Short mmCIF file of C-alpha atoms in Angstrom, two decimals:
data_model
loop_
_atom_site.label_atom_id
_atom_site.label_comp_id
_atom_site.label_asym_id
_atom_site.label_seq_id
_atom_site.Cartn_x
_atom_site.Cartn_y
_atom_site.Cartn_z
CA UNK N 1 0.00 0.00 0.00
CA UNK N 2 1.33 3.44 -0.91
CA UNK N 3 2.13 5.80 1.93
CA UNK N 4 -0.56 8.33 2.71
CA UNK N 5 0.24 11.80 1.35
CA UNK N 6 -0.28 14.29 4.19
CA UNK N 7 1.20 17.27 2.32
CA UNK N 8 -2.14 18.98 1.64
CA UNK N 9 -3.56 18.40 5.10
CA UNK N 10 -3.60 21.55 7.25
CA UNK N 11 -2.01 21.28 10.68
CA UNK N 12 -4.58 20.08 13.19
CA UNK N 13 -4.51 20.52 16.98
CA UNK N 14 -6.49 18.19 19.27
CA UNK N 15 -7.48 19.84 22.55
CA UNK N 16 -8.60 17.66 25.44
CA UNK N 17 -7.55 15.21 28.12
CA UNK N 18 -5.22 12.66 26.48
CA UNK N 19 -4.15 10.98 29.73
CA UNK N 20 -7.24 10.94 31.95
CA UNK N 21 -9.07 7.68 32.71
CA UNK N 22 -12.53 9.08 31.97
CA UNK N 23 -14.86 8.88 28.99
CA UNK N 24 -13.72 12.17 27.49
CA UNK N 25 -10.11 11.07 27.92
CA UNK N 26 -10.82 7.94 25.89
CA UNK N 27 -12.63 10.12 23.35
CA UNK N 28 -9.58 12.37 22.98
CA UNK N 29 -7.21 9.42 22.61
CA UNK N 30 -9.46 7.85 19.99
CA UNK N 31 -9.53 11.02 17.89
CA UNK N 32 -5.74 11.36 18.08
CA UNK N 33 -5.20 7.73 17.09
CA UNK N 34 -7.70 7.97 14.25
CA UNK N 35 -6.05 11.05 12.80
CA UNK N 36 -2.59 9.55 13.29
CA UNK N 37 -3.72 6.56 11.22
CA UNK N 38 -4.96 8.56 8.25
CA UNK N 39 -4.14 12.25 8.49
CA UNK N 40 -0.79 13.26 9.98
CA UNK N 41 0.17 16.91 10.66
CA UNK N 42 -1.11 16.47 14.18
CA UNK N 43 -0.46 17.94 17.62
CA UNK N 44 -2.17 17.61 21.01
CA UNK N 45 -2.84 20.10 23.79
CA UNK N 46 -3.38 18.63 27.27
CA UNK N 47 -5.76 21.14 28.85
CA UNK N 48 -5.08 20.65 32.55
CA UNK N 49 -2.05 18.34 32.78
CA UNK N 50 -3.22 17.00 36.13
CA UNK N 51 -2.90 13.34 35.20
CA UNK N 52 0.47 11.59 35.31
CA UNK N 53 0.58 9.52 32.11
CA UNK N 54 1.26 5.82 32.05
CA UNK N 55 4.61 5.06 30.35
CA UNK N 56 2.99 3.59 27.23
CA UNK N 57 0.69 6.60 26.80
CA UNK N 58 3.56 8.99 27.47
CA UNK N 59 5.52 7.37 24.64
CA UNK N 60 2.52 7.53 22.31
CA UNK N 61 1.24 11.05 22.98
CA UNK N 62 4.25 12.81 24.51
CA UNK N 63 5.91 13.65 21.16
CA UNK N 64 2.65 15.23 19.96
CA UNK N 65 2.13 17.57 22.93
CA UNK N 66 2.29 21.31 22.37
CA UNK N 67 1.44 24.56 24.15
CA UNK N 68 1.13 26.48 20.89
CA UNK N 69 -2.20 27.38 19.27
CA UNK N 70 -0.84 28.15 15.82
CA UNK N 71 -2.57 25.27 14.00
CA UNK N 72 -5.24 26.61 11.63
CA UNK N 73 -7.71 23.86 12.61
CA UNK N 74 -8.46 22.72 16.19
CA UNK N 75 -10.68 19.91 17.45
CA UNK N 76 -11.83 20.30 21.05
CA UNK N 77 -12.70 16.95 22.67
CA UNK N 78 -14.50 18.54 25.60
CA UNK N 79 -18.09 18.83 26.82
CA UNK N 80 -20.32 21.88 26.92
CA UNK N 81 -19.73 22.54 30.60
CA UNK N 82 -15.96 22.68 30.01
CA UNK N 83 -15.94 25.32 27.29
CA UNK N 84 -15.80 28.46 29.40
CA UNK N 85 -12.89 27.38 31.65
CA UNK N 86 -10.95 25.73 28.81
CA UNK N 87 -11.24 28.66 26.40
CA UNK N 88 -10.56 31.06 29.27
CA UNK N 89 -7.37 29.20 30.16
CA UNK N 90 -6.18 29.31 26.55
CA UNK N 91 -6.92 33.01 26.20
CA UNK N 92 -5.20 33.78 29.49
CA UNK N 93 -1.98 32.22 28.22
CA UNK N 94 -2.23 33.34 24.59
CA UNK N 95 -4.67 36.24 24.07
CA UNK N 96 -6.44 35.98 20.73
CA UNK N 97 -5.33 32.37 20.16
CA UNK N 98 -8.83 30.90 20.16
CA UNK N 99 -10.11 33.28 17.49
CA UNK N 100 -7.00 32.67 15.39
CA UNK N 101 -8.16 29.39 13.86
CA UNK N 102 -11.11 27.24 12.79
CA UNK N 103 -12.48 25.68 15.96
CA UNK N 104 -14.42 22.40 16.06
CA UNK N 105 -16.00 20.94 19.18
CA UNK N 106 -16.69 17.21 19.51
CA UNK N 107 -18.88 16.83 22.63
CA UNK N 108 -20.71 13.94 24.26
CA UNK N 109 -24.22 13.98 25.70
CA UNK N 110 -26.73 11.29 26.62
CA UNK N 111 -30.27 12.71 26.62
CA UNK N 112 -32.53 13.82 23.73
CA UNK N 113 -32.41 17.53 24.60
CA UNK N 114 -29.05 19.29 24.69
CA UNK N 115 -28.80 21.73 27.64
CA UNK N 116 -29.48 25.30 26.52
CA UNK N 117 -26.76 26.81 28.69
CA UNK N 118 -24.21 24.53 27.04
CA UNK N 119 -25.66 25.14 23.58
CA UNK N 120 -24.94 28.84 23.99
CA UNK N 121 -21.30 27.97 24.69
CA UNK N 122 -21.13 25.78 21.57
CA UNK N 123 -21.99 28.84 19.48
CA UNK N 124 -18.41 30.02 20.08
CA UNK N 125 -17.21 27.30 17.69
CA UNK N 126 -17.20 27.25 13.89
CA UNK N 127 -18.43 23.67 13.65
CA UNK N 128 -19.75 20.89 15.87
CA UNK N 129 -19.07 17.18 15.39
CA UNK N 130 -21.50 14.63 16.79
CA UNK N 131 -20.30 11.15 17.88
CA UNK N 132 -23.64 9.42 17.23
CA UNK N 133 -26.97 10.04 15.53
CA UNK N 134 -28.54 10.27 18.99
CA UNK N 135 -26.25 13.16 19.96
CA UNK N 136 -26.58 14.60 16.46
CA UNK N 137 -30.35 15.02 16.82
CA UNK N 138 -29.95 16.73 20.21
CA UNK N 139 -27.34 19.14 18.87
CA UNK N 140 -29.26 20.04 15.71
CA UNK N 141 -32.27 21.03 17.78
CA UNK N 142 -30.23 23.31 20.03
CA UNK N 143 -27.25 24.72 18.13
CA UNK N 144 -27.16 27.03 15.11
CA UNK N 145 -23.67 26.08 13.94
CA UNK N 146 -22.96 23.43 11.27
CA UNK N 147 -23.31 19.91 12.72
CA UNK N 148 -21.40 16.97 11.21
CA UNK N 149 -22.09 13.38 12.27
CA UNK N 150 -18.77 11.56 12.68
CA UNK N 151 -18.91 8.38 14.80
CA UNK N 152 -15.96 7.66 17.06
CA UNK N 153 -13.50 4.83 16.53
CA UNK N 154 -13.58 1.58 18.50
CA UNK N 155 -10.26 -0.24 18.34
CA UNK N 156 -9.16 -1.26 21.85
CA UNK N 157 -5.53 -2.29 22.08
CA UNK N 158 -4.32 -5.14 24.26
CA UNK N 159 -0.65 -5.28 25.29
CA UNK N 160 -1.00 -7.50 28.37
CA UNK N 161 -3.30 -10.44 29.04
CA UNK N 162 -4.90 -11.33 32.38
CA UNK N 163 -6.87 -14.54 32.89
CA UNK N 164 -10.02 -15.38 34.86
CA UNK N 165 -8.01 -16.49 37.87
CA UNK N 166 -6.46 -13.03 38.06
CA UNK N 167 -9.93 -11.48 38.43
CA UNK N 168 -11.30 -14.20 40.72
CA UNK N 169 -13.82 -15.41 38.13
CA UNK N 170 -14.79 -19.13 38.20
CA UNK N 171 -13.36 -20.94 35.20
CA UNK N 172 -16.32 -23.25 34.57
CA UNK N 173 -19.17 -20.73 34.53
CA UNK N 174 -20.80 -18.78 31.72
CA UNK N 175 -20.07 -15.14 32.56
CA UNK N 176 -22.10 -12.02 31.99
CA UNK N 177 -20.14 -8.76 32.36
CA UNK N 178 -21.60 -5.43 33.48
CA UNK N 179 -19.72 -2.13 33.90
CA UNK N 180 -20.76 0.55 36.38
CA UNK N 181 -18.89 3.82 36.84
CA UNK N 182 -20.23 5.85 39.76
CA UNK N 183 -19.22 9.04 37.94
CA UNK N 184 -21.71 8.17 35.18
CA UNK N 185 -24.76 8.22 37.50
CA UNK N 186 -26.32 4.98 38.73
CA UNK N 187 -29.70 6.17 37.50
CA UNK N 188 -28.42 6.23 33.90
CA UNK N 189 -26.24 3.12 33.92
CA UNK N 190 -29.00 1.22 35.76
CA UNK N 191 -27.05 -1.52 37.59
CA UNK N 192 -30.20 -2.56 39.50
CA UNK N 193 -31.78 -3.69 36.23
CA UNK N 194 -28.74 -5.83 35.40
CA UNK N 195 -28.93 -7.55 38.79
CA UNK N 196 -32.70 -8.02 38.43
CA UNK N 197 -32.26 -9.62 35.02
CA UNK N 198 -29.59 -11.97 36.35
CA UNK N 199 -31.88 -13.02 39.20
CA UNK N 200 -34.66 -13.69 36.68
CA UNK N 201 -32.36 -15.93 34.65
CA UNK N 202 -31.32 -17.83 37.79
CA UNK N 203 -34.97 -18.27 38.76
CA UNK N 204 -35.61 -19.90 35.38
CA UNK N 205 -32.44 -22.03 35.52
CA UNK N 206 -31.42 -22.34 39.22
CA UNK N 207 -28.77 -24.99 38.53
CA UNK N 208 -27.21 -23.20 35.58
CA UNK N 209 -23.49 -22.49 35.80
CA UNK N 210 -23.88 -18.74 35.44
CA UNK N 211 -21.81 -15.93 36.91
CA UNK N 212 -22.45 -12.18 36.89
CA UNK N 213 -19.28 -10.08 36.84
CA UNK N 214 -19.82 -6.54 38.15
CA UNK N 215 -16.96 -4.12 37.48
CA UNK N 216 -17.43 -1.00 39.58
CA UNK N 217 -15.36 2.14 39.08
CA UNK N 218 -15.08 5.23 41.29
CA UNK N 219 -17.33 3.67 43.95
CA UNK N 220 -16.12 6.15 46.57
CA UNK N 221 -17.94 8.88 44.64
CA UNK N 222 -21.31 7.19 45.22
CA UNK N 223 -21.12 5.15 48.43
CA UNK N 224 -24.91 4.98 48.69
CA UNK N 225 -25.27 3.25 45.32
CA UNK N 226 -22.46 0.84 46.19
CA UNK N 227 -24.19 -0.15 49.43
CA UNK N 228 -27.45 -0.69 47.59
CA UNK N 229 -25.65 -2.76 44.97
CA UNK N 230 -24.07 -4.96 47.64
CA UNK N 231 -27.44 -5.45 49.31
CA UNK N 232 -29.05 -6.42 45.99
CA UNK N 233 -26.45 -9.11 45.25
CA UNK N 234 -26.25 -10.51 48.80
CA UNK N 235 -28.88 -13.27 48.19
CA UNK N 236 -26.88 -14.51 45.18
CA UNK N 237 -23.40 -13.57 46.39
CA UNK N 238 -21.78 -16.83 45.28
CA UNK N 239 -23.02 -16.16 41.73
CA UNK N 240 -21.56 -12.66 41.53
CA UNK N 241 -17.95 -11.56 41.11
CA UNK N 242 -17.73 -7.98 42.35
CA UNK N 243 -14.62 -6.10 41.23
CA UNK N 244 -14.56 -2.83 43.15
CA UNK N 245 -11.11 -1.38 42.62
CA UNK N 246 -9.19 0.81 40.22
CA UNK N 247 -7.76 -1.20 37.35
CA UNK N 248 -5.64 -0.29 34.36
CA UNK N 249 -6.97 0.03 30.83
CA UNK N 250 -5.13 -3.20 30.01
CA UNK N 251 -6.93 -5.02 32.82
CA UNK N 252 -10.31 -3.72 31.65
CA UNK N 253 -9.70 -4.98 28.12
CA UNK N 254 -8.65 -8.39 29.45
CA UNK N 255 -11.75 -8.53 31.65
CA UNK N 256 -13.93 -8.08 28.58
CA UNK N 257 -11.98 -10.77 26.74
CA UNK N 258 -12.27 -13.41 29.48
CA UNK N 259 -16.03 -12.99 29.95
CA UNK N 260 -18.55 -14.72 27.68
CA UNK N 261 -21.04 -11.90 27.11
CA UNK N 262 -21.76 -8.27 27.94
CA UNK N 263 -24.89 -6.70 29.44
CA UNK N 264 -25.92 -3.04 29.43
CA UNK N 265 -29.43 -1.96 30.39
CA UNK N 266 -28.55 1.71 30.32
CA UNK N 267 -31.24 4.31 30.13
CA UNK N 268 -29.22 6.51 27.76
CA UNK N 269 -25.79 6.53 26.10
CA UNK N 270 -24.04 9.16 24.02
CA UNK N 271 -22.24 6.39 22.14
CA UNK N 272 -21.75 3.43 24.47
CA UNK N 273 -18.07 2.53 24.42
CA UNK N 274 -18.49 -0.47 26.74
CA UNK N 275 -20.80 -2.51 24.48
CA UNK N 276 -18.86 -1.35 21.41
CA UNK N 277 -15.54 -2.64 22.75
CA UNK N 278 -17.14 -5.91 23.84
CA UNK N 279 -18.44 -6.36 20.29
CA UNK N 280 -14.97 -5.56 18.92
CA UNK N 281 -13.69 -8.52 20.98
CA UNK N 282 -16.31 -10.85 19.43
CA UNK N 283 -18.57 -10.87 22.49
CA UNK N 284 -22.35 -11.21 22.17
CA UNK N 285 -24.06 -8.24 23.83
CA UNK N 286 -27.50 -7.74 25.37
CA UNK N 287 -28.09 -3.99 25.35
CA UNK N 288 -30.97 -1.52 25.58
CA UNK N 289 -31.90 -0.82 21.94
CA UNK N 290 -31.93 2.97 22.28
CA UNK N 291 -29.64 6.00 22.07
CA UNK N 292 -26.05 6.27 20.86
CA UNK N 293 -25.31 2.54 20.73
CA UNK N 294 -27.72 2.15 17.81
CA UNK N 295 -25.00 3.63 15.58
CA UNK N 296 -23.26 0.24 15.65
CA UNK N 297 -25.90 -2.25 16.84
CA UNK N 298 -28.00 -4.17 14.31
CA UNK N 299 -30.30 -7.21 14.65
CA UNK N 300 -27.56 -9.23 12.96
CA UNK N 301 -24.72 -8.39 15.36
CA UNK N 302 -26.32 -7.89 18.80
CA UNK N 303 -29.37 -8.51 20.98
CA UNK N 304 -31.25 -5.25 21.47
CA UNK N 305 -33.58 -5.12 24.46
CA UNK N 306 -37.07 -3.65 24.11
CA UNK N 307 -37.84 -0.55 26.15
CA UNK N 308 -40.37 2.16 27.00
CA UNK N 309 -39.46 5.83 26.98
CA UNK N 310 -40.20 7.39 30.35
CA UNK N 311 -39.83 10.97 31.64
CA UNK N 312 -37.01 11.83 34.00
CA UNK N 313 -37.77 13.21 37.44
CA UNK N 314 -35.77 15.56 39.59
CA UNK N 315 -32.57 13.95 40.84
CA UNK N 316 -32.31 11.43 38.00
CA UNK N 317 -29.71 13.31 35.99
CA UNK N 318 -28.38 16.82 35.33
CA UNK N 319 -30.66 18.89 33.08
CA UNK N 320 -33.50 16.41 33.63
CA UNK N 321 -36.34 18.80 32.79
CA UNK N 322 -38.47 17.80 29.76
CA UNK N 323 -36.25 14.78 29.07
CA UNK N 324 -37.04 11.12 28.45
CA UNK N 325 -34.92 8.00 28.52
CA UNK N 326 -35.33 4.25 28.10
CA UNK N 327 -36.70 1.85 30.68
CA UNK N 328 -35.56 -1.58 29.50
CA UNK N 329 -37.96 -4.54 29.39
CA UNK N 330 -36.30 -6.77 31.99
CA UNK N 331 -38.13 -9.93 30.98
CA UNK N 332 -37.06 -9.45 27.37
CA UNK N 333 -33.48 -8.95 28.56
CA UNK N 334 -33.65 -12.10 30.70
CA UNK N 335 -34.88 -14.16 27.75
CA UNK N 336 -32.07 -12.84 25.56
CA UNK N 337 -29.42 -13.64 28.20
CA UNK N 338 -30.92 -17.11 28.55
CA UNK N 339 -30.75 -17.62 24.77
CA UNK N 340 -26.99 -16.99 24.89
CA UNK N 341 -26.45 -19.38 27.78
CA UNK N 342 -28.55 -22.17 26.31
CA UNK N 343 -27.15 -21.86 22.80
CA UNK N 344 -23.43 -21.05 23.06
CA UNK N 345 -22.89 -21.52 19.33
CA UNK N 346 -25.54 -18.90 18.60
CA UNK N 347 -23.69 -16.52 20.92
CA UNK N 348 -20.33 -17.27 19.34
CA UNK N 349 -21.65 -16.60 15.84
CA UNK N 350 -23.38 -13.42 16.99
CA UNK N 351 -20.16 -12.23 18.61
CA UNK N 352 -18.15 -13.09 15.53
CA UNK N 353 -20.43 -10.97 13.36
CA UNK N 354 -20.21 -8.17 15.92
CA UNK N 355 -16.42 -8.21 15.81
CA UNK N 356 -16.32 -8.15 12.02
CA UNK N 357 -18.74 -5.23 11.97
CA UNK N 358 -16.79 -3.17 14.50
CA UNK N 359 -13.38 -3.84 12.98
CA UNK N 360 -14.68 -3.07 9.49
CA UNK N 361 -16.64 0.10 10.18
CA UNK N 362 -15.15 1.60 13.36
CA UNK N 363 -11.39 1.15 13.12
CA UNK N 364 -8.98 4.03 13.71
CA UNK N 365 -8.12 3.99 10.01
CA UNK N 366 -11.77 4.06 8.89
CA UNK N 367 -12.71 6.90 11.21
CA UNK N 368 -9.47 8.72 10.46
CA UNK N 369 -10.35 8.76 6.76
CA UNK N 370 -13.74 10.26 7.61
CA UNK N 371 -12.08 12.92 9.73
CA UNK N 372 -9.58 13.62 6.97
CA UNK N 373 -12.31 14.07 4.38
CA UNK N 374 -14.09 16.61 6.57
CA UNK N 375 -10.88 18.46 7.48
CA UNK N 376 -9.86 18.69 3.83
CA UNK N 377 -13.32 20.05 3.03
CA UNK N 378 -12.80 22.70 5.71
CA UNK N 379 -9.34 23.54 4.33
CA UNK N 380 -10.77 23.94 0.83
CA UNK N 381 -13.49 26.29 2.09
CA UNK N 382 -11.01 28.37 4.09
CA UNK N 383 -8.70 28.63 1.07
CA UNK N 384 -11.56 29.93 -1.09
CA UNK N 385 -12.47 32.51 1.55
CA UNK N 386 -8.91 33.84 1.54
#
């Protein structure tokens, strides 16, 4: 294959959190890796620099880091509530720097209505990229700037392997994996539904060799939810592996690989990186069939769970007013989990199709080419204007 010609690509600066272990950090890293695979002429600005990078990430992103805002095109991988402090910090260091280029923002959001106070901040940018059709619809209804739908890449990298014994997972049981990050709001991630579904499956097949694996992150930030979770699993404690500790990205990827299937009964997702990465690793997934994850889920590659849209109430989520989200049909979810357990070959084939789909349509290279096309379109427009 001929080398990619980057000579006509304008310099591009990615602004965000390249080292942080949060969703927007992963988003930033994915954009950088996608552009590195297909674009070149790339630099990265670490907004706050409060995270000490892991050695592998330091080697990957360190050479790209810059404090300069001279690139003509910038992509901000930040959310609406970050705009004011981030832009303020840039302007404090380099007055006029923000206005000196074409600024793109690439935010995440989970609910159908984008918050108005954030939408006003987005108007500072020349263009807005949306990571899923779900987010795209919310942005188009709230923001007057050009909106471009550009799904994010899903290409998890594994450099170290950890087995079931390492995580304390029984070797002989069919495992169902569920992720819960306390920073993502228990009400949205809905761990209680996952536990309920698992109990329903056990009630139907009490002797089945089934194990629920609950990976909890940042539990100290929501002690009340953790206590409730522990109380919910107490009657079936021997059937649940609870992993409540900070783990590396490598360990998380291995955890997905050693489990048999993935469950997410979320009420809303901006994109849904957890199910997407599980599918990349050829895992069958049982997931609420609504919101951002429908960008990559089809009846042929996953098991979508039926749902009802219900209104949010105060305390459910930030900016809850006039919002709806999905309430998954737990019996439908239980039947779908049971179908995977009782027909392992069906699950393997479903997972295989999922992996092919994700690697074909959501690789760094594939998304990087989409980014490149849009950035070259921007460069052409800017050249005509000048």
